[in-house]
């Protein structure tokens, strides 16, 4: 007889007291709890391991050969994203250049060769929070192959099972081969061969440079955003630098080896060269795909599900805006470029998105100096501090703000107020307000109105260091996108309620069922008290109206320290629509219109703005004035 048996017999021989019965129940509960927490997941894991399977890359590519339809808000077809011939060339692992392979692994999954196919930290975060965790190459392949990118516990569990299974059944080389051939590099391409041809017009081979490899690897995370044709070279260069630094930090490239961003070698998108869509349609397509990608619907998922995207764009208004932009610019200097964005103030739905039809550059999503079109935000900041729109603001001709001197003649008089300054295009009073309030107050108020904190990872309304706010904020020197200007002015139109501008309303699957829908985000902007936020917005609106049904602010941004302008704006609204019009050029230069006068917001941009708003309000009760006041004569500086 063992000692343990003797102890058990002794225990059984003891009287059966309530305390002993309670402890037996506690032990039983503990055993059952342990079994449920450990046994059930293990059984579920084993069953899922036997049932679930990963499709081959060939099957995935075949499923991607489907058209995605984008529709206007009225249900009519806007455009179709049609797979291109020859953009899915399968590349065996042995033919993937080592530089590109290293660049992808360094960026997407530095532990790929050693891990078990999944990121334990990301999985744990998903189970604790219910949202997605980090994904390495194996997990990314599973998401792409299944078409399931939802941030749910169920998806993460299935991903864990399949990552374990595929890692046991296939070599790392096979997994990488499958992954690299089904991921999108943007521009409708899948796989490295198609990507190399689309961006550089070259065949994929060992002649690829480290700079080209870093560029292609950088596209994988968010191709609709990182493509320089969509976001510009400045953003694409930052993404490229991120990959370059990963390559050097992880020892793939020597720290002293010179690499240069290959922007000059990148070709224009094949979609436009092939004439499948016009330039302005291409801009919409890129903007919609970028928005969907951020919401968990990358192009591959849309294609696999043969999904239909319902946009917020109004067919008639979109055509009217294109016509107004083209008609007005055709008689102006050839270097003039333009953009129009119109937003529904109540919902944030973008009704018009015109990024220009002169090339692949999308001017609606390209930041431009806001100039004096920024002044309504300065006024709103003053109103939040207790200033009134009719309180005189002393503004000497020469003022110093944050170490910079500003000299503007007095065109408003001794009793100039924000209201009269806005109408007289007097810069001095707003610089004086900026000096009293401080740069942070101006920046914070503009953000509350709707200017985003960052655009493509770069802080807005900041110096190049991303932290300091310079004196240029007083005169709108910081560049802002027409999309964001329309959205921020829409907050004034909605009486102080801010929404998020968006181009996608719904996504439907092949059966027509809604699988994703935009959620309303309207809330008070300038104060938690909705009445206070409403008062601020109404006071701003009161300074922008001129006896008509619409509020309009025209403005311009100066070219350096010269008396000439490089950007001109017309931004305004009715309760039904907020519209921003920008006119400028591809580079920062002094611009004069067809009459030889310097570019101002109250001529070319205002003409376009009135044309767009008149067309949009044909059936509305509150119509904007058909004609505005005569152009303001700017005094010499």
XYZ file of C-alpha atoms in Angstrom:
637
model
C 0.000 0.000 0.000
C 1.412 3.409 -1.008
C 1.627 6.487 1.124
C -0.860 8.296 -1.191
C -3.387 5.463 -0.771
C -3.022 5.573 2.986
C -3.597 9.348 2.952
C -6.725 8.950 0.778
C -8.105 6.280 3.127
C -7.429 8.535 6.065
C -9.183 11.406 4.235
C -12.202 9.225 3.464
C -12.348 8.106 7.060
C -12.808 11.692 8.231
C -16.339 12.922 8.968
C -18.216 14.367 5.933
C -18.485 17.957 7.138
C -20.054 20.924 5.203
C -16.596 22.372 4.749
C -15.324 19.190 3.053
C -18.380 19.101 0.760
C -17.795 22.751 -0.223
C -14.181 22.092 -1.122
C -15.174 19.049 -3.217
C -17.577 21.249 -5.200
C -14.876 23.851 -5.693
C -12.448 21.189 -6.977
C -15.059 19.782 -9.377
C -15.801 23.273 -10.710
C -12.092 23.842 -11.135
C -11.665 20.597 -13.072
C -14.616 21.409 -15.357
C -13.410 24.974 -15.880
C -9.946 23.776 -16.771
C -11.420 21.235 -19.156
C -13.582 23.845 -20.853
C -10.783 26.389 -21.157
C -8.204 23.919 -22.436
C -10.026 20.873 -23.753
C -12.712 22.577 -25.826
C -10.280 24.871 -27.707
C -7.997 21.904 -28.373
C -10.889 19.875 -29.771
C -12.086 22.839 -31.822
C -8.552 23.364 -33.106
C -8.242 19.707 -34.119
C -11.610 19.653 -35.876
C -10.820 22.885 -37.717
C -7.405 21.472 -38.639
C -9.075 18.505 -40.317
C -11.852 20.493 -42.022
C -10.202 23.747 -43.137
C -7.833 23.926 -46.057
C -5.877 26.560 -47.936
C -6.443 27.054 -51.638
C -3.523 26.944 -54.042
C -2.317 30.251 -55.496
C -3.498 29.128 -58.941
C -7.040 28.740 -57.601
C -6.849 32.150 -55.929
C -5.622 33.853 -59.095
C -8.418 32.255 -61.102
C -10.919 33.630 -58.604
C -9.476 37.125 -58.926
C -10.330 37.318 -62.614
C -13.596 39.097 -61.833
C -14.921 42.584 -62.433
C -15.720 44.992 -59.594
C -18.441 47.529 -60.408
C -18.497 51.045 -58.953
C -21.876 52.767 -59.036
C -23.174 56.287 -58.598
C -25.573 56.997 -55.741
C -28.532 56.578 -58.129
C -27.463 53.038 -59.033
C -26.107 53.837 -62.485
C -22.666 52.486 -63.377
C -19.756 54.814 -62.691
C -16.928 52.556 -63.893
C -15.736 48.967 -63.814
C -12.468 47.676 -62.415
C -11.680 45.101 -65.080
C -8.748 42.700 -64.641
C -6.122 43.315 -67.298
C -4.705 40.579 -69.498
C -1.262 39.461 -68.542
C -1.259 40.971 -65.041
C -1.206 37.639 -63.198
C 1.934 35.934 -64.405
C 2.850 33.190 -61.945
C 6.484 33.424 -60.827
C 8.171 30.346 -59.269
C 10.156 30.950 -56.093
C 13.449 30.354 -57.898
C 12.675 33.226 -60.294
C 11.901 35.806 -57.623
C 15.077 37.956 -57.409
C 16.823 37.665 -54.055
C 16.769 41.461 -53.554
C 13.013 41.634 -53.937
C 12.535 38.571 -51.730
C 14.671 40.127 -48.996
C 12.915 43.494 -49.284
C 9.489 41.888 -48.882
C 10.519 39.740 -45.918
C 12.338 42.628 -44.194
C 9.227 44.778 -44.495
C 6.347 42.339 -44.046
C 7.685 39.545 -41.804
C 11.292 39.735 -40.576
C 10.955 36.438 -38.639
C 9.414 34.585 -41.569
C 12.137 31.949 -41.900
C 11.956 31.018 -38.200
C 8.363 31.546 -37.045
C 5.567 28.955 -36.963
C 3.375 30.857 -39.382
C 1.663 33.279 -37.037
C 2.286 36.182 -34.696
C 1.405 35.118 -31.110
C 1.229 38.755 -29.977
C -1.244 39.642 -32.710
C -3.359 36.567 -32.026
C -3.431 37.362 -28.301
C -4.415 40.956 -28.976
C -7.240 39.777 -31.238
C -8.604 37.405 -28.577
C -8.428 40.078 -25.880
C -9.818 43.014 -27.875
C -11.872 41.357 -30.597
C -10.007 43.222 -33.324
C -7.303 42.168 -35.740
C -3.712 41.645 -34.751
C -0.475 41.728 -36.666
C -0.050 39.430 -39.634
C 3.078 37.902 -41.083
C 3.491 36.509 -44.569
C 1.787 33.185 -43.818
C -1.225 34.868 -42.234
C -1.441 37.375 -45.086
C -1.495 34.525 -47.595
C -4.337 32.858 -45.696
C -6.356 36.099 -45.605
C -5.847 36.648 -49.320
C -6.608 33.048 -50.244
C -9.805 32.898 -48.196
C -10.944 36.414 -49.039
C -11.805 36.897 -45.352
C -10.204 39.992 -43.856
C -12.719 40.687 -41.089
C -11.170 41.575 -37.715
C -13.096 38.939 -35.751
C -12.194 36.221 -33.281
C -13.556 33.564 -35.630
C -11.387 34.698 -38.490
C -8.323 34.894 -36.249
C -8.937 31.383 -34.932
C -9.288 29.973 -38.456
C -6.186 31.897 -39.458
C -4.237 30.365 -36.554
C -5.336 26.850 -37.522
C -4.498 27.291 -41.185
C -1.168 28.998 -40.427
C -0.168 26.010 -38.301
C -1.362 23.540 -40.923
C 0.299 25.169 -43.923
C 3.586 25.583 -42.015
C 3.642 21.831 -41.273
C 2.640 20.769 -44.775
C 4.698 23.169 -46.907
C 8.207 24.544 -46.923
C 8.856 28.222 -46.312
C 9.847 28.568 -49.955
C 6.479 27.188 -51.069
C 4.606 29.497 -48.714
C 6.496 32.551 -49.960
C 5.900 31.525 -53.574
C 2.167 31.240 -52.967
C 2.036 34.524 -51.084
C 4.017 36.664 -53.502
C 1.942 35.524 -56.470
C -1.493 36.415 -55.080
C -0.786 39.711 -53.339
C -1.667 42.938 -55.103
C 1.062 45.459 -55.821
C -1.492 47.985 -57.071
C -2.519 49.096 -60.573
C -4.481 45.883 -61.023
C -1.393 43.698 -60.735
C -0.891 40.472 -58.807
C 2.582 39.018 -58.393
C 6.044 40.543 -58.804
C 6.397 40.125 -62.588
C 3.250 42.119 -63.329
C 4.258 44.746 -60.753
C 7.751 45.194 -62.202
C 6.244 45.749 -65.624
C 3.494 48.085 -64.406
C 5.783 50.407 -62.435
C 9.091 50.208 -64.266
C 8.254 48.723 -67.676
C 10.860 46.020 -67.148
C 11.073 42.269 -67.053
C 11.497 40.754 -63.589
C 15.004 39.316 -63.267
C 18.173 39.627 -61.211
C 18.959 43.034 -62.738
C 16.463 44.599 -60.301
C 18.112 47.194 -58.061
C 17.759 47.523 -54.319
C 15.896 50.802 -54.894
C 13.383 49.140 -57.230
C 12.991 46.189 -54.845
C 12.323 48.544 -51.918
C 9.739 50.429 -53.984
C 7.810 47.268 -54.931
C 7.967 45.864 -51.391
C 6.563 49.155 -50.117
C 3.474 48.840 -52.302
C 2.204 45.650 -50.624
C 0.865 47.206 -47.407
C -1.571 49.578 -49.122
C -1.049 49.799 -52.895
C -3.948 52.161 -53.555
C -2.389 54.633 -51.125
C 1.358 54.226 -51.666
C 1.286 54.487 -55.469
C 2.894 57.863 -56.351
C 0.198 58.320 -59.002
C -2.370 58.330 -56.187
C -0.612 60.165 -53.355
C 2.317 61.904 -55.021
C 6.039 61.304 -54.938
C 6.482 62.879 -51.508
C 4.322 60.216 -49.845
C 5.694 57.371 -51.984
C 9.230 58.470 -51.139
C 8.485 58.314 -47.411
C 7.157 54.790 -47.802
C 10.237 53.851 -49.825
C 12.501 55.288 -47.114
C 10.692 53.164 -44.532
C 11.497 49.982 -46.506
C 15.060 51.122 -47.144
C 15.614 51.620 -43.415
C 14.219 48.145 -42.676
C 16.626 46.631 -45.189
C 19.564 48.375 -43.563
C 18.485 47.836 -39.952
C 18.043 44.098 -40.560
C 21.361 43.653 -42.329
C 20.190 42.962 -45.882
C 21.886 46.117 -47.150
C 25.069 47.696 -45.819
C 24.385 50.882 -43.878
C 26.752 52.896 -46.091
C 25.335 51.588 -49.369
C 23.729 54.384 -51.383
C 20.104 53.971 -52.426
C 17.909 56.566 -54.119
C 14.137 56.763 -54.456
C 13.413 55.667 -58.064
C 10.557 58.124 -58.627
C 11.833 59.306 -62.006
C 11.747 55.724 -63.292
C 8.161 55.004 -62.262
C 5.821 54.975 -65.229
C 2.341 56.447 -65.421
C -0.432 53.975 -64.559
C -1.282 51.548 -67.338
C -4.997 52.138 -66.767
C -4.786 55.631 -68.202
C -2.269 54.824 -70.923
C -4.508 52.035 -72.146
C -7.457 54.401 -72.173
C -9.673 52.168 -70.042
C -10.720 55.111 -67.883
C -10.343 58.863 -68.172
C -8.018 60.672 -65.802
C -10.836 62.014 -63.633
C -12.367 58.508 -63.432
C -8.967 57.121 -62.516
C -8.768 59.555 -59.581
C -12.162 58.406 -58.318
C -11.182 54.775 -58.697
C -7.973 55.263 -56.709
C -9.707 57.263 -53.988
C -12.502 54.697 -53.623
C -10.093 51.741 -53.537
C -7.887 53.493 -50.969
C -10.907 54.176 -48.756
C -12.113 50.579 -49.043
C -8.650 49.239 -48.310
C -8.616 51.130 -45.007
C -12.019 49.636 -44.175
C -10.839 46.058 -44.735
C -11.846 45.611 -48.372
C -8.696 45.510 -50.539
C -9.113 45.015 -54.271
C -8.427 41.268 -54.075
C -11.264 40.750 -51.614
C -13.629 42.787 -53.797
C -12.688 40.723 -56.845
C -12.993 37.373 -55.141
C -16.486 38.243 -53.955
C -17.512 39.832 -57.270
C -18.600 42.775 -55.176
C -20.368 45.969 -56.144
C -19.406 49.299 -54.602
C -22.089 51.945 -54.171
C -20.413 55.344 -54.032
C -21.840 58.591 -52.699
C -21.197 60.472 -55.954
C -24.137 62.181 -57.646
C -24.120 61.442 -61.378
C -25.628 64.728 -62.510
C -23.568 66.877 -60.172
C -20.366 65.061 -61.105
C -20.969 65.750 -64.802
C -21.893 69.386 -64.095
C -18.716 69.941 -62.084
C -16.558 68.420 -64.814
C -18.186 70.654 -67.415
C -17.832 73.791 -65.243
C -14.153 73.054 -64.619
C -13.304 72.288 -68.235
C -15.292 75.162 -69.745
C -13.803 77.781 -67.433
C -10.199 76.615 -67.743
C -10.075 76.224 -71.515
C -9.700 79.988 -71.981
C -7.092 80.338 -69.225
C -3.300 79.808 -69.414
C -2.337 76.223 -70.175
C -0.513 75.789 -66.853
C -3.735 76.249 -64.877
C -4.945 73.165 -63.008
C -8.121 72.718 -60.983
C -10.100 70.533 -58.596
C -13.665 70.475 -57.274
C -15.015 68.583 -54.253
C -18.581 68.862 -52.928
C -19.789 67.291 -49.667
C -23.214 66.774 -48.121
C -22.879 68.614 -44.770
C -25.354 66.369 -42.961
C -23.691 63.032 -43.772
C -20.193 63.736 -45.105
C -21.092 61.974 -48.360
C -18.909 63.265 -51.197
C -21.270 64.221 -54.043
C -18.646 65.619 -56.426
C -15.024 64.542 -56.786
C -13.105 66.102 -59.656
C -9.340 65.761 -59.407
C -8.708 67.217 -62.876
C -8.339 65.568 -66.256
C -4.847 66.761 -67.215
C -2.942 63.730 -65.958
C -2.571 61.091 -63.271
C -2.036 63.662 -60.531
C -5.162 63.985 -58.415
C -5.455 67.658 -57.464
C -8.467 67.024 -55.212
C -6.264 64.935 -52.906
C -3.080 66.947 -53.353
C -2.370 69.519 -50.604
C -2.173 73.163 -51.691
C -1.553 76.297 -49.639
C -4.907 77.414 -48.257
C -4.013 81.094 -48.050
C -6.753 83.437 -46.906
C -9.316 80.629 -47.384
C -8.041 79.540 -43.939
C -9.424 82.661 -42.215
C -12.828 81.181 -41.247
C -10.932 78.763 -38.978
C -9.067 81.698 -37.402
C -12.408 83.385 -36.780
C -13.867 80.191 -35.286
C -10.872 79.977 -32.933
C -11.551 83.571 -31.825
C -15.234 82.840 -31.283
C -14.302 79.904 -29.050
C -12.239 82.313 -26.923
C -15.121 84.752 -26.479
C -14.406 87.208 -29.289
C -17.415 88.360 -31.283
C -17.634 88.796 -35.075
C -18.401 92.508 -34.632
C -15.741 93.385 -32.059
C -13.087 95.745 -33.538
C -9.686 94.161 -34.051
C -6.753 96.626 -34.105
C -4.415 95.653 -36.920
C -1.352 97.819 -37.567
C 0.112 97.630 -41.058
C 3.240 95.896 -39.767
C 2.985 93.060 -37.254
C 5.390 90.464 -35.857
C 4.187 86.932 -35.198
C 6.463 84.077 -34.081
C 9.542 85.930 -35.275
C 8.222 86.767 -38.745
C 7.145 90.252 -39.852
C 3.918 90.705 -41.798
C 3.153 93.938 -43.611
C -0.325 94.475 -44.999
C -1.979 97.859 -45.739
C -5.095 98.816 -43.822
C -8.076 98.341 -46.146
C -10.697 97.945 -43.449
C -10.456 101.056 -41.287
C -9.955 101.776 -37.605
C -13.179 100.041 -36.586
C -12.461 96.908 -38.608
C -14.132 93.782 -37.251
C -13.793 90.127 -38.331
C -17.054 90.510 -40.274
C -15.921 93.572 -42.241
C -12.395 92.161 -42.626
C -13.775 88.981 -44.176
C -15.758 90.964 -46.737
C -12.927 93.409 -47.477
C -10.308 90.655 -47.805
C -8.297 92.438 -45.130
C -5.436 90.217 -43.978
C -4.182 92.369 -41.099
C -7.042 91.728 -38.646
C -6.760 87.946 -39.025
C -3.005 88.064 -38.454
C -3.712 90.161 -35.353
C -6.219 87.546 -34.168
C -3.705 84.766 -34.820
C -1.148 86.629 -32.711
C -3.621 87.015 -29.822
C -4.878 83.439 -29.950
C -1.613 81.637 -30.661
C -0.879 79.061 -33.378
C -2.147 76.072 -31.373
C -5.623 77.580 -31.094
C -5.809 78.023 -34.870
C -4.571 74.506 -35.577
C -6.860 72.906 -32.967
C -9.944 74.694 -34.272
C -9.230 73.704 -37.871
C -8.875 70.087 -36.747
C -12.150 70.274 -34.840
C -13.785 71.533 -38.016
C -12.513 68.496 -39.906
C -8.935 69.015 -41.118
C -7.312 65.614 -40.377
C -4.343 65.181 -38.062
C -2.336 63.504 -40.794
C -2.565 62.876 -44.527
C -0.746 59.774 -45.762
C 1.180 59.659 -42.499
C 2.338 63.289 -42.624
C 1.080 65.719 -39.943
C -0.967 68.616 -41.328
C -0.537 72.279 -40.337
C 2.957 71.611 -39.031
C 6.504 72.398 -40.046
C 8.601 69.697 -41.663
C 9.612 68.367 -38.245
C 5.961 67.344 -37.733
C 5.665 69.173 -34.390
C 6.205 72.931 -34.567
C 3.584 75.316 -35.887
C 5.155 78.242 -37.700
C 3.941 81.786 -38.328
C 2.719 80.765 -41.772
C -0.468 79.387 -40.219
C -1.629 82.994 -39.796
C -1.904 83.430 -43.576
C -2.767 79.856 -44.570
C 0.684 78.929 -45.745
C 0.240 75.270 -44.801
C -1.098 73.116 -47.660
C -4.511 71.457 -47.325
C -6.417 69.179 -49.685
C -9.605 70.368 -51.432
C -11.255 67.209 -50.062
C -10.486 68.296 -46.495
C -11.373 71.942 -47.095
C -14.810 70.941 -48.391
C -15.297 68.636 -45.407
C -14.221 71.274 -42.863
C -16.399 74.016 -44.370
C -19.247 71.479 -44.334
C -19.045 71.655 -40.521
C -20.047 75.335 -40.695
C -22.832 74.430 -43.132
C -24.124 71.753 -40.724
C -24.307 74.313 -37.912
C -21.324 72.968 -36.034
C -21.754 69.217 -36.529
C -18.743 67.464 -38.020
C -18.866 64.423 -40.269
C -16.200 62.415 -42.086
C -16.057 62.964 -45.870
C -16.354 59.614 -47.652
C -16.915 58.297 -51.166
C -18.200 54.806 -50.323
C -21.751 54.249 -49.085
C -22.136 50.443 -49.284
C -20.473 47.272 -50.499
C -22.656 44.425 -51.763
C -21.683 40.841 -52.480
C -22.584 38.833 -55.561
C -26.091 38.097 -54.226
C -26.781 41.784 -53.577
C -26.552 41.525 -49.793
C -24.894 44.464 -48.004
C -21.593 43.310 -46.475
C -20.398 46.764 -45.388
C -22.040 50.135 -44.911
C -20.695 53.524 -43.887
C -21.587 54.479 -40.326
C -22.784 57.988 -39.540
C -20.195 59.895 -37.481
C -21.863 63.304 -37.040
C -21.118 65.010 -33.712
C -20.621 68.554 -32.331
C -17.313 69.937 -33.556
C -16.240 72.968 -31.554
C -17.690 72.140 -28.151
C -19.327 69.164 -26.471
C -22.300 71.451 -25.989
C -24.126 71.244 -29.320
C -25.678 74.696 -28.801
C -22.273 76.326 -28.342
C -20.878 74.573 -31.412
C -23.941 75.716 -33.369
C -23.456 79.334 -32.259
C -19.823 79.359 -33.418
C -20.728 77.906 -36.815
C -23.607 80.328 -37.293
C -21.419 83.323 -36.447
C -18.828 82.192 -39.010
C -21.556 81.706 -41.612
C -22.839 85.215 -40.912
C -19.507 86.689 -42.008
C -19.455 84.694 -45.269
C -22.922 85.469 -46.639
C -23.607 88.511 -48.774
C -27.378 88.712 -48.649
C -27.874 85.515 -50.655
C -28.625 81.948 -49.746
C -25.016 80.761 -49.859
C -21.905 81.407 -47.783
C -18.755 81.904 -49.848
C -15.144 82.622 -49.009
C -12.690 83.287 -51.805
C -9.006 83.379 -51.009
C -5.535 82.992 -52.350
C -2.064 81.973 -51.233
C 0.918 84.143 -52.018
C 3.953 83.024 -53.943
C 6.731 83.344 -51.381
C 7.152 86.969 -50.361
C 5.991 88.338 -53.705
C 2.725 90.259 -54.232
C 1.597 87.554 -56.671
C -0.374 84.385 -55.909
C 0.211 80.699 -56.637
C -3.049 79.161 -55.384
C -6.622 80.446 -55.447
C -9.721 79.089 -53.727
C -13.475 79.466 -53.655
C -15.000 77.543 -50.758
C -18.562 77.923 -49.615
C -21.825 76.239 -48.831
C -25.559 76.101 -48.444
C -27.313 73.840 -45.921
C -27.453 71.221 -48.701
C -23.877 71.280 -50.051
C -20.338 72.438 -49.210
C -18.059 72.897 -52.215
C -14.342 73.639 -52.516
C -12.732 74.790 -55.766
C -8.957 75.087 -56.100
C -7.038 76.596 -59.011
C -3.257 76.518 -59.307
C -0.506 74.750 -61.218
C 1.756 71.722 -61.043
C 4.477 73.674 -59.303
C 4.711 76.766 -57.111
C 4.785 79.719 -59.499
C 3.304 83.169 -59.914
C 0.049 82.844 -61.792
C -1.826 85.399 -63.878
C -5.157 84.746 -65.540
C -6.069 85.244 -69.193
C -6.597 88.994 -68.668
C -3.092 89.404 -67.294
C -4.293 90.023 -63.727
C -2.833 88.043 -60.860
C -4.816 84.950 -59.937
C -7.407 85.547 -57.205
C -10.152 83.409 -55.758
C -13.019 85.692 -56.746
C -12.553 85.285 -60.503
C -11.778 81.837 -61.968
C -12.441 79.689 -58.851
C -15.586 81.661 -57.943
C -16.961 81.281 -61.474
C -16.525 77.516 -61.284
C -17.981 77.393 -57.775
C -21.118 79.246 -58.835
C -21.547 76.986 -61.851
C -21.304 73.855 -59.694
C -23.615 75.176 -56.985
C -26.215 76.462 -59.452
C -26.392 73.051 -61.127
C -26.585 71.298 -57.759
C -29.426 73.511 -56.483
C -31.685 73.534 -59.521
C -34.408 71.719 -57.585
C -33.572 73.064 -54.140
C -35.438 75.759 -52.258
C -32.321 77.600 -51.120
C -30.346 78.563 -54.191
C -26.999 80.312 -54.193
C -26.844 83.677 -55.959
C -26.380 83.286 -59.719
C -23.827 86.068 -59.691
C -21.619 87.357 -56.949
C -20.106 90.704 -56.103
C -17.513 92.171 -58.466
C -13.921 91.025 -57.987
C -12.200 92.620 -55.012
C -9.420 95.021 -55.955
C -6.425 93.951 -53.891
C -4.326 96.814 -52.531
C -0.571 96.737 -53.212
C 1.520 95.334 -50.408
